Amino acid sequence: MTNNIDDKTALGLIESARAAREKAYAPYSHFKVGAALLFADGTVVQGCNVENASYGISLCAERNAMTTAVTMGELAPTAAAIVGERGEPCPPCGACRQFLAEFNRDMDIILENGGNILFYKLAELLPFDFSGDSMVKK
Ligand code: THU
């Protein structure tokens, strides 16, 4: 399947995710994550992880970005860049895959790998997912 965005746009989105990562609140894991979502109208929405002393209620960067996007009226990202440690791929956790799939399974998932960009489709990272269609009564 073809990518929704080109390499230059992907690099810019990675930079946005990197800037969001600077804001991460991760005093427990010390693992900072940044995410940036791109929309068809050019809007970029950032998110970072926000941890809590009650560890289980911590928020991932991707879901944080997506809920901000919905609040802004942006519903279907064409691409999502996610960054952790510089140059190391930071694949989205299972919960974030599911959460993002609600909005666009065709979105590009963009990760860093050394100096390279990795492109995935969300659908390939979350095959046979549970969705609204799964609840349609036969
Ligand atoms: N984290 C994210 O923000 N996104 C992911 O997809 C994976 C994990 C965060 C959660 C937690 O604050 C830290 O990384 C370590 O798990």
Coordinates of C-alpha atoms and ligand atoms in Angstrom, one line a residue:
M1 CA 0.0 0.0 0.0
T2 CA 1.3 3.5 -0.7
N3 CA 2.2 6.0 1.9
N4 CA -0.1 8.9 2.6
I5 CA 2.8 11.4 3.0
D6 CA 6.3 11.8 1.4
D7 CA 9.6 11.5 3.2
K8 CA 10.1 15.3 3.7
T9 CA 6.6 15.6 5.3
A10 CA 7.4 12.6 7.5
L11 CA 10.6 14.1 8.7
G12 CA 8.8 17.3 9.6
L13 CA 6.2 15.3 11.5
I14 CA 9.0 13.5 13.4
E15 CA 10.4 16.9 14.4
S16 CA 7.0 17.9 15.7
A17 CA 6.8 14.7 17.7
R18 CA 10.4 15.3 19.0
A19 CA 9.3 18.8 20.2
A20 CA 6.3 17.4 22.0
R21 CA 8.5 14.8 23.7
E22 CA 10.3 17.7 25.4
K23 CA 7.1 18.3 27.3
A24 CA 6.7 14.7 28.5
Y25 CA 5.9 14.2 32.2
A26 CA 7.6 10.9 32.9
P27 CA 9.1 11.0 36.4
Y28 CA 8.4 7.3 37.0
S29 CA 9.6 5.5 33.9
H30 CA 11.9 8.3 32.7
F31 CA 10.9 7.2 29.2
K32 CA 9.7 10.3 27.3
V33 CA 7.5 9.9 24.3
G34 CA 6.2 12.4 21.7
A35 CA 3.6 12.0 19.1
A36 CA 2.4 14.2 16.2
L37 CA -0.7 13.7 14.1
L38 CA -1.1 15.2 10.7
F39 CA -4.5 15.9 9.2
A40 CA -5.6 16.5 5.6
D41 CA -6.0 20.3 6.1
G42 CA -2.3 20.5 7.2
T43 CA -3.1 20.7 10.9
V44 CA -0.5 19.0 13.2
V45 CA -1.6 18.0 16.7
Q46 CA 1.1 17.1 19.3
G47 CA 1.0 14.9 22.4
C48 CA 3.4 13.7 25.1
N49 CA 3.1 11.0 27.7
V50 CA 1.8 12.1 31.1
E51 CA 2.5 9.7 34.0
N52 CA 0.9 9.6 37.4
A53 CA 1.9 8.2 40.8
S54 CA -1.0 5.8 40.3
Y55 CA 0.9 4.3 37.4
G56 CA -2.0 2.7 35.7
I57 CA -3.8 5.9 34.9
S58 CA -0.8 7.3 33.0
L59 CA -1.5 8.6 29.5
C60 CA 0.4 7.7 26.3
A61 CA 1.6 10.4 23.9
E62 CA -0.5 9.1 21.0
R63 CA -3.8 9.0 22.9
N64 CA -3.1 12.3 24.4
A65 CA -2.6 13.8 20.9
M66 CA -5.7 12.1 19.6
T67 CA -8.0 13.4 22.3
T68 CA -6.6 16.9 21.7
A69 CA -7.3 16.5 18.0
V70 CA -10.9 15.5 18.6
T71 CA -11.4 18.5 20.9
M72 CA -10.1 20.6 18.0
G73 CA -12.6 19.0 15.6
E74 CA -10.0 16.9 13.8
L75 CA -11.1 13.3 13.5
A76 CA -9.1 11.4 10.9
P77 CA -5.3 11.6 10.9
T78 CA -3.5 10.8 7.7
A79 CA -0.2 10.1 9.6
A80 CA 1.1 9.7 13.1
A81 CA 4.8 10.1 14.0
I82 CA 5.9 8.7 17.3
V83 CA 9.3 9.2 18.9
G84 CA 11.1 7.9 22.1
E85 CA 14.9 7.8 22.5
R86 CA 16.4 9.5 19.5
G87 CA 17.0 7.1 16.6
E88 CA 15.3 4.2 18.3
P89 CA 12.0 3.0 16.9
C90 CA 9.1 3.6 19.4
P91 CA 6.2 1.5 18.2
P92 CA 2.8 2.4 19.5
C93 CA 1.5 0.2 22.4
G94 CA -1.5 -2.1 21.7
A95 CA -3.9 0.3 23.5
C96 CA -2.8 3.2 21.3
R97 CA -3.1 1.1 18.1
Q98 CA -6.7 0.3 19.1
F99 CA -7.4 3.9 20.1
L100 CA -6.0 5.3 16.8
A101 CA -7.7 2.7 14.7
E102 CA -11.1 4.1 15.7
F103 CA -10.2 7.1 13.6
N104 CA -8.3 5.9 10.5
R105 CA -6.9 2.5 9.9
D106 CA -5.2 3.7 6.8
M107 CA -3.1 6.3 8.6
D108 CA 0.7 6.1 8.2
I109 CA 2.6 5.2 11.4
I110 CA 6.0 6.9 11.1
L111 CA 8.9 5.9 13.3
E112 CA 12.6 6.6 13.4
N113 CA 15.3 4.0 13.0
G114 CA 18.8 5.5 13.2
G115 CA 18.8 8.1 10.4
N116 CA 16.0 6.3 8.5
I117 CA 12.2 6.6 8.5
L118 CA 10.0 3.6 9.0
F119 CA 6.6 3.7 7.4
Y120 CA 3.8 1.3 8.5
K121 CA 0.1 1.3 8.0
L122 CA -1.9 1.2 11.2
A123 CA -4.0 -1.6 9.7
E124 CA -0.9 -3.8 9.3
L125 CA 0.1 -3.2 13.0
L126 CA -3.4 -4.1 14.2
P127 CA -4.9 -6.9 12.0
F128 CA -8.4 -8.3 12.6
D129 CA -9.2 -5.5 15.0
F130 CA -12.4 -5.0 17.1
S131 CA -14.3 -2.0 15.7
G132 CA -17.7 -0.5 15.5
D133 CA -18.4 -3.0 12.6
S134 CA -17.8 -5.9 15.0
M135 CA -20.9 -4.9 16.9
V136 CA -23.3 -4.8 13.9
K137 CA -26.1 -7.1 14.6
K138 CA -26.6 -9.8 11.9
Ligands
THU1 N1 4.3 5.2 26.2 C1 3.7 6.0 25.3 O1 3.5 7.3 25.5 N2 3.3 5.5 24.1 C2 3.4 4.2 23.7 O2 2.9 3.8 22.7 C3 4.2 3.3 24.6 C4 4.5 3.8 25.9 C5 4.7 5.8 27.5 C6 3.8 5.3 28.6 C7 4.8 5.5 29.8 O3 4.7 6.8 30.3 C8 6.2 5.3 29.2 O4 6.0 5.4 27.8 C9 6.8 3.9 29.5 O5 5.9 2.9 29.2

